[in-house]
């Protein structure tokens, strides 16, 4: 087998430079909480392929379901000749997502595609043009979703012009907004919407209940419920982007459940199918069914292999109670992260929920972001065999997203490496 170094040489000659990688090691196999490269080196996995392999890599049920489906048929296109697994995934999403009302779902390939479709549905159903998003938001890399995403580098730089009728308002970010309470932070955002956009022009308010790429920003308690209440009164479709927070990651099936918020539409992807590409929009039947027949779809959306994987993943989450696993991981990890923070003034905050935790890194004694220190700690982790990711508008947040199937031993070893990386 070629070595990682040999593969990297080939990659540089074959793969476009614009596609980056966190580590220069090439994967041979992965499972539980460990990734092994072609040279036999191991990394404890605190990335889960960016919150995707919540059930673990090659989870047994997923492997079995995919194998069985591949042998039956690989693709007919649901818009041409439909099949049961697509319907079954939609039934499960309708039942699992918050809100006791009648729901419908539609399946797509990627998170960005789900977000685009949620906007299409909200605009169609309301007849209004505007979409409101938040500071630090991340919603994808297609043209519309770049417009919805906040951060320029690397996501938007020189890729414009971007889609119109997108308006950005302040997020609740307690560390950096003077600790505004949720209701006050929401009132500030709502006033801006009403004065600068006009509620009657707004089709959708789109928000990540805990921001992902933007820095694992957890809004103050009350922020999401206040926005939900305003959206209801204003006839605005409340869309929760749970693409990173979904599928047991935060200790609930969906992060909105934490404060009892019931979105009108939810966008889903990442953790849905154990690593196979699948995404969904799930929401109120009257909104979803407002769109004319044939108005939604795509060649691969709800591919039968991805649907089989999703059904097996959701079954695994239920069977192993991965929401409880996320809470357990969060308790163990949170304690270790807070201990590191107590001994290192560069860590200004430990935050997150369940198995979605982060540390924000600053110049000690200030709120000045320190992306260089963040990158150095991250590099030390990679060198010592722990795969971590960074995020945040200022590039100064270390984020931890282990597979929910990680073993206690792997989790402990990963946290030991992390502690050592702080020196
Ligand atoms: C990753 C992500 C997306 C985009 O998903 P892709 O599958 O990469 O297109 C959208 N929203 C959130 C919150 C995400 O974390």
PDB file of N, CA and C and ligand atoms in Angstrom, residues 110-112 138-140 208 241 243-244 270, ligand 1:
ATOM      1  N   UNK A 110     -26.850  17.204   0.546  1.00  0.00           N
ATOM      2  CA  UNK A 110     -25.889  17.898   1.405  1.00  0.00           C
ATOM      3  C   UNK A 110     -26.626  18.909   2.272  1.00  0.00           C
ATOM      4  N   UNK A 111     -25.906  19.341   3.295  1.00  0.00           N
ATOM      5  CA  UNK A 111     -26.491  20.335   4.188  1.00  0.00           C
ATOM      6  C   UNK A 111     -26.856  21.616   3.457  1.00  0.00           C
ATOM      7  N   UNK A 112     -25.935  22.081   2.614  1.00  0.00           N
ATOM      8  CA  UNK A 112     -26.199  23.323   1.890  1.00  0.00           C
ATOM      9  C   UNK A 112     -27.461  23.195   1.035  1.00  0.00           C
ATOM     10  N   UNK A 138     -23.008  29.777   9.924  1.00  0.00           N
ATOM     11  CA  UNK A 138     -22.495  28.968   8.807  1.00  0.00           C
ATOM     12  C   UNK A 138     -23.638  28.116   8.274  1.00  0.00           C
ATOM     13  N   UNK A 139     -23.909  28.250   6.980  1.00  0.00           N
ATOM     14  CA  UNK A 139     -24.996  27.469   6.392  1.00  0.00           C
ATOM     15  C   UNK A 139     -24.588  26.759   5.108  1.00  0.00           C
ATOM     16  N   UNK A 140     -23.322  26.872   4.680  1.00  0.00           N
ATOM     17  CA  UNK A 140     -22.881  26.128   3.508  1.00  0.00           C
ATOM     18  C   UNK A 140     -22.069  26.968   2.543  1.00  0.00           C
ATOM     19  N   UNK A 208     -28.782  28.524  13.654  1.00  0.00           N
ATOM     20  CA  UNK A 208     -28.241  27.308  14.261  1.00  0.00           C
ATOM     21  C   UNK A 208     -28.486  27.427  15.770  1.00  0.00           C
ATOM     22  N   UNK A 241     -31.349  25.391  11.730  1.00  0.00           N
ATOM     23  CA  UNK A 241     -30.332  24.623  11.018  1.00  0.00           C
ATOM     24  C   UNK A 241     -29.658  23.715  12.049  1.00  0.00           C
ATOM     25  N   UNK A 243     -27.992  20.999  11.280  1.00  0.00           N
ATOM     26  CA  UNK A 243     -27.123  20.119  10.497  1.00  0.00           C
ATOM     27  C   UNK A 243     -25.935  19.635  11.329  1.00  0.00           C
ATOM     28  N   UNK A 244     -25.398  20.502  12.182  1.00  0.00           N
ATOM     29  CA  UNK A 244     -24.265  20.081  13.029  1.00  0.00           C
ATOM     30  C   UNK A 244     -24.730  19.615  14.409  1.00  0.00           C
ATOM     31  N   UNK A 270     -25.328  15.984   7.979  1.00  0.00           N
ATOM     32  CA  UNK A 270     -24.223  15.428   8.770  1.00  0.00           C
ATOM     33  C   UNK A 270     -24.510  14.109   9.499  1.00  0.00           C
TER      34      UNK A 270
HETATM   35  C1  LIG B   1     -21.905  21.672   7.642  1.00  0.00           C
HETATM   36  C2  LIG B   1     -23.050  22.586   7.794  1.00  0.00           C
HETATM   37  C3  LIG B   1     -23.812  23.007   6.690  1.00  0.00           C
HETATM   38  C4  LIG B   1     -23.476  22.594   5.278  1.00  0.00           C
HETATM   39  O1  LIG B   1     -23.545  21.211   5.106  1.00  0.00           O
HETATM   40  P1  LIG B   1     -22.805  20.542   3.838  1.00  0.00           P
HETATM   41  O2  LIG B   1     -23.240  19.107   3.893  1.00  0.00           O
HETATM   42  O3  LIG B   1     -21.335  20.727   4.057  1.00  0.00           O
HETATM   43  O4  LIG B   1     -23.294  21.260   2.646  1.00  0.00           O
HETATM   44  C5  LIG B   1     -24.885  23.822   6.921  1.00  0.00           C
HETATM   45  N1  LIG B   1     -25.205  24.233   8.158  1.00  0.00           N
HETATM   46  C6  LIG B   1     -24.502  23.846   9.245  1.00  0.00           C
HETATM   47  C7  LIG B   1     -24.932  24.311  10.597  1.00  0.00           C
HETATM   48  C8  LIG B   1     -23.391  23.039   9.101  1.00  0.00           C
HETATM   49  O5  LIG B   1     -22.674  22.691  10.172  1.00  0.00           O
END
